[in-house]
């Protein structure tokens, strides 16, 4: 079972002069996508008992996600208020003392034996105490379980850039796969092109660094020749949840190929990586073809 650990929240999206609440959060979206692809997946993040918490639970249950490691909380759900400034989305977070924000190191349980891999990332890595809790989860388990990380860097959410860079520099060497967008790489290593920046990340210790770039496709940097998979041509409605869905496709492919493990990743081949990038791209193409973070179900995937 793949364990996804990280934020869920409610995006308050402008609509006809008011706001429409939508379930979201990068790791939450990946969890939903993996469940819809038929993967055995569990989620770790506090869920509020408020009405927004119930909104978050419904899609998780619908996708068959295991919620045994999700504590319920009387604290409120994090809200991300989206406003438009000349067409650009601007976010305001209501997060102080929220259910997720207050996840602490002491709340991280011993993982059951049926957990076979960890996926983490998103803005859950940024503030404390939750950032320290996710860091602790990785530190406690990375020696026996493969760890896949997508920091999904959101500069507007980072109040202490130095502390966040320090956290990433501690976490990345403990990860087996790190996925970064072109924007993430530009933030991490200003002035370097994406390939140079990805190689810098690879030098920190991961076995594979994945770079996504929308229409430019996806690239994998590892010990062999760079592996590339083109983006799938489609009509784009919006890109919400695209990267998160890509992550789920990669995880699903690696698990189905039997290489989502410490031994499997140590001996991975270029064709196996290519297959993972391709499934990720196929899943993401469906997500961008419809509004919002609405990842595909397995029966919607090509060749099913």
Coordinates of N, CA, C and O in Angstrom, one line a residue, residues 43-130:
X43 N -3.9 7.4 3.2 CA -3.6 8.9 3.4 C -3.3 9.2 4.8 O -3.9 8.6 5.8
X44 N -2.3 10.1 5.1 CA -2.0 10.5 6.4 C -2.0 12.0 6.4 O -1.2 12.7 5.9
X45 N -3.1 12.6 7.1 CA -3.2 14.0 7.3 C -4.4 14.2 8.2 O -5.4 13.5 8.0
X46 N -4.4 15.1 9.1 CA -5.5 15.4 10.0 C -6.7 15.9 9.2 O -6.5 16.8 8.3
X47 N -7.9 15.4 9.4 CA -9.1 15.8 8.8 C -10.0 16.5 9.8 O -10.3 15.8 10.8
X48 N -10.4 17.7 9.6 CA -11.3 18.4 10.6 C -12.7 17.8 10.6 O -13.1 17.2 9.6
X49 N -13.3 17.9 11.8 CA -14.7 17.5 11.9 C -15.7 18.6 11.4 O -16.9 18.4 11.5
X50 N -15.1 19.7 10.9 CA -16.0 20.8 10.4 C -16.6 20.4 9.1 O -16.2 19.4 8.5
X51 N -17.6 21.1 8.5 CA -18.2 20.7 7.3 C -17.2 20.6 6.1 O -17.4 19.8 5.2
X52 N -16.2 21.4 6.1 CA -15.2 21.3 5.0 C -14.4 20.0 5.1 O -14.0 19.4 4.1
X53 N -14.2 19.5 6.4 CA -13.6 18.2 6.5 C -14.4 17.1 5.9 O -13.9 16.2 5.3
X54 N -15.7 17.2 6.0 CA -16.6 16.2 5.4 C -16.5 16.3 3.9 O -16.6 15.3 3.2
X55 N -16.4 17.5 3.4 CA -16.2 17.7 1.9 C -14.9 17.0 1.4 O -14.9 16.4 0.4
X56 N -13.9 17.1 2.3 CA -12.6 16.4 1.9 C -12.7 14.9 2.0 O -12.1 14.2 1.2
X57 N -13.5 14.4 2.9 CA -13.5 12.9 3.1 C -14.3 12.2 1.9 O -13.9 11.1 1.6
X58 N -15.3 12.9 1.4 CA -16.2 12.2 0.4 C -15.4 11.7 -0.8 O -15.5 10.5 -1.1
X59 N -14.5 12.5 -1.5 CA -13.8 12.0 -2.6 C -12.8 10.9 -2.2 O -12.5 10.0 -3.0
X60 N -12.2 11.0 -1.0 CA -11.2 10.0 -0.6 C -11.9 8.6 -0.4 O -11.4 7.6 -0.9
X61 N -13.1 8.7 0.2 CA -13.9 7.4 0.3 C -14.3 6.9 -1.0 O -14.2 5.7 -1.3
X62 N -14.7 7.8 -1.9 CA -15.2 7.4 -3.2 C -14.1 6.7 -4.0 O -14.3 5.7 -4.8
X63 N -12.8 7.2 -3.8 CA -11.7 6.6 -4.5 C -11.1 5.4 -3.8 O -10.1 4.8 -4.3
X64 N -11.7 5.0 -2.7 CA -11.2 3.8 -2.0 C -10.0 3.9 -1.2 O -9.3 3.0 -0.9
X65 N -9.7 5.2 -0.8 CA -8.5 5.4 0.0 C -8.6 5.0 1.4 O -9.6 5.2 2.1
X66 N -7.6 4.3 1.9 CA -7.5 3.9 3.3 C -7.3 5.1 4.2 O -6.3 5.8 4.1
X67 N -8.1 5.3 5.2 CA -8.0 6.5 6.1 C -7.7 6.1 7.5 O -7.8 7.0 8.4
X68 N -7.2 4.9 7.7 CA -6.9 4.5 9.1 C -5.8 5.4 9.8 O -5.8 5.5 11.0
X69 N -4.9 6.0 9.0 CA -3.9 6.9 9.6 C -4.3 8.4 9.6 O -3.4 9.2 9.9
X70 N -5.5 8.7 9.3 CA -6.0 10.1 9.3 C -6.7 10.4 10.6 O -7.8 10.0 10.8
X71 N -6.0 11.1 11.5 CA -6.7 11.5 12.7 C -7.8 12.6 12.4 O -7.6 13.4 11.5
X72 N -8.9 12.5 13.1 CA -9.9 13.6 13.1 C -9.6 14.6 14.1 O -9.1 14.3 15.2
X73 N -9.9 15.9 13.8 CA -9.5 17.0 14.6 C -10.7 18.0 14.8 O -11.5 18.2 13.9
X74 N -10.7 18.6 15.9 CA -11.7 19.7 16.2 C -11.2 21.0 15.7 O -12.0 22.0 15.7
X75 N -10.0 21.1 15.2 CA -9.5 22.3 14.6 C -10.1 22.5 13.2 O -10.6 21.6 12.7
X76 N -10.0 23.7 12.7 CA -10.6 24.0 11.4 C -9.8 23.6 10.2 O -8.6 23.4 10.3
X77 N -10.5 23.4 9.1 CA -9.8 23.1 7.8 C -9.1 24.3 7.3 O -9.6 25.4 7.4
X78 N -7.9 24.1 6.7 CA -7.2 25.2 6.0 C -8.0 25.7 4.8 O -8.5 24.8 4.0
X79 N -8.1 27.0 4.6 CA -8.7 27.6 3.5 C -7.7 28.3 2.6 O -6.8 29.0 3.2
X80 N -7.8 28.2 1.3 CA -6.9 29.0 0.4 C -7.9 29.8 -0.4 O -8.6 29.3 -1.2
X81 N -7.9 31.1 -0.1 CA -8.8 32.0 -0.8 C -8.1 32.5 -2.1 O -7.0 33.1 -2.1
X82 N -8.7 32.2 -3.2 CA -8.2 32.6 -4.5 C -8.8 33.8 -5.1 O -10.1 33.9 -5.2
X83 N -8.0 34.8 -5.3 CA -8.6 36.0 -6.0 C -7.8 36.3 -7.3 O -6.7 35.7 -7.5
X84 N -8.3 37.0 -8.2 CA -7.7 37.3 -9.5 C -7.2 38.7 -9.6 O -8.0 39.6 -9.3
X85 N -6.0 38.8 -10.0 CA -5.4 40.2 -10.2 C -4.9 40.2 -11.6 O -3.9 39.6 -12.0
X86 N -5.6 40.9 -12.4 CA -5.4 40.9 -13.9 C -5.3 39.5 -14.5 O -4.4 39.2 -15.3
X87 N -6.2 38.7 -14.0 CA -6.3 37.3 -14.5 C -5.4 36.3 -13.9 O -5.5 35.1 -14.1
X88 N -4.4 36.8 -13.0 CA -3.5 35.9 -12.3 C -4.1 35.5 -11.0 O -4.6 36.4 -10.3
X89 N -4.0 34.3 -10.6 CA -4.5 33.8 -9.4 C -3.6 34.3 -8.2 O -2.3 34.1 -8.3
X90 N -4.2 34.9 -7.2 CA -3.4 35.3 -6.0 C -4.1 34.5 -4.8 O -5.3 34.5 -4.7
X91 N -3.2 33.9 -4.0 CA -3.7 33.1 -2.9 C -3.5 33.8 -1.5 O -2.5 34.4 -1.3
X92 N -4.5 33.6 -0.7 CA -4.4 34.0 0.7 C -4.8 32.8 1.5 O -5.9 32.2 1.3
X93 N -3.9 32.4 2.5 CA -4.1 31.2 3.2 C -4.6 31.5 4.6 O -4.1 32.4 5.3
X94 N -5.7 30.8 5.0 CA -6.2 30.9 6.4 C -5.8 29.5 7.1 O -6.5 28.5 6.9
X95 N -4.7 29.6 7.8 CA -4.0 28.3 8.1 C -3.6 28.3 9.6 O -3.2 27.2 10.1
X96 N -3.6 29.4 10.3 CA -3.1 29.4 11.7 C -3.9 28.5 12.5 O -5.2 28.6 12.6
X97 N -3.3 27.6 13.2 CA -4.0 26.7 14.1 C -4.9 25.7 13.5 O -5.7 25.1 14.2
X98 N -4.8 25.5 12.2 CA -5.7 24.6 11.5 C -5.4 23.1 11.8 O -4.3 22.8 12.3
X99 N -6.3 22.2 11.4 CA -6.1 20.8 11.7 C -4.8 20.3 11.1 O -4.1 19.6 11.8
X100 N -4.6 20.6 9.8 CA -3.4 20.1 9.2 C -2.1 20.8 9.7 O -1.1 20.1 10.0
X101 N -2.1 22.1 9.8 CA -1.0 22.9 10.2 C -0.4 22.4 11.6 O 0.8 22.4 11.8
X102 N -1.3 21.9 12.5 CA -0.9 21.6 13.8 C -0.5 20.1 14.0 O -0.3 19.6 15.1
X103 N -0.4 19.4 12.8 CA 0.1 18.0 12.9 C 1.6 18.1 13.4 O 2.4 18.9 13.0
X104 N 1.9 17.3 14.5 CA 3.1 17.4 15.1 C 3.9 16.1 15.0 O 3.4 15.0 14.6
X105 N 5.2 16.1 15.3 CA 6.0 14.9 15.3 C 5.4 13.8 16.1 O 5.5 12.6 15.8
X106 N 4.9 14.2 17.3 CA 4.3 13.2 18.2 C 3.1 12.5 17.6 O 2.7 11.4 18.0
X107 N 2.5 13.1 16.5 CA 1.3 12.5 15.9 C 1.6 11.5 14.8 O 0.7 10.8 14.3
X108 N 2.9 11.4 14.5 CA 3.3 10.4 13.4 C 3.3 9.0 14.0 O 4.1 8.7 14.9
X109 N 2.5 8.1 13.5 CA 2.4 6.8 14.0 C 3.5 5.9 13.5 O 4.1 6.2 12.5
X110 N 3.7 4.8 14.2 CA 4.5 3.7 13.6 C 3.7 3.1 12.4 O 2.5 2.9 12.5
X111 N 4.4 3.0 11.2 CA 3.6 2.6 10.0 C 3.4 1.1 10.1 O 4.2 0.3 10.4
X112 N 2.1 0.7 9.7 CA 1.9 -0.7 9.6 C 2.7 -1.4 8.5 O 3.2 -0.8 7.6
X113 N 2.8 -2.7 8.7 CA 3.7 -3.5 7.8 C 3.2 -3.5 6.3 O 4.0 -3.8 5.4
X114 N 2.0 -3.2 6.1 CA 1.5 -3.2 4.7 C 1.8 -2.0 3.9 O 1.4 -1.9 2.7
X115 N 2.4 -1.0 4.5 CA 2.9 0.2 3.8 C 4.1 -0.1 3.0 O 5.1 -0.6 3.6
X116 N 4.1 0.1 1.7 CA 5.3 -0.3 0.9 C 6.0 0.8 0.3 O 7.1 0.6 -0.2
X117 N 5.5 2.0 0.4 CA 6.2 3.2 -0.2 C 5.5 4.5 0.4 O 4.4 4.4 0.8
X118 N 6.3 5.6 0.4 CA 5.8 6.9 0.9 C 5.9 7.9 -0.2 O 6.9 8.0 -0.8
X119 N 4.8 8.6 -0.3 CA 4.8 9.8 -1.2 C 4.5 11.0 -0.3 O 3.5 11.0 0.5
X120 N 5.3 12.1 -0.4 CA 5.1 13.3 0.4 C 5.4 14.5 -0.4 O 6.0 14.4 -1.4
X121 N 5.1 15.7 0.2 CA 5.4 16.9 -0.4 C 4.4 18.0 -0.2 O 3.7 18.0 0.8
X122 N 4.4 19.0 -1.2 CA 3.4 20.0 -1.1 C 3.7 21.1 -0.1 O 4.8 21.1 0.6
X123 N 2.8 22.0 0.2 CA 3.0 23.0 1.2 C 3.0 22.5 2.6 O 3.4 23.2 3.5
X124 N 2.7 21.2 2.8 CA 2.8 20.6 4.1 C 4.2 20.6 4.6 O 4.5 20.5 5.8
X125 N 5.2 20.7 3.7 CA 6.6 20.8 4.1 C 7.0 22.1 4.6 O 8.1 22.2 5.3
X126 N 6.2 23.2 4.4 CA 6.7 24.5 4.7 C 6.6 25.0 6.1 O 7.6 25.2 6.8
X127 N 5.4 25.1 6.7 CA 5.3 25.6 8.0 C 5.5 24.5 9.1 O 5.4 23.3 8.8
X128 N 5.7 25.0 10.3 CA 5.8 24.0 11.4 C 4.5 24.3 12.3 O 4.0 25.3 12.3
X129 N 4.1 23.2 13.0 CA 4.8 22.0 13.2 C 4.6 20.9 12.1 O 5.4 19.9 12.1
X130 N 3.7 21.1 11.2 CA 3.4 20.0 10.2 C 4.6 19.7 9.4 O 4.9 18.5 9.0

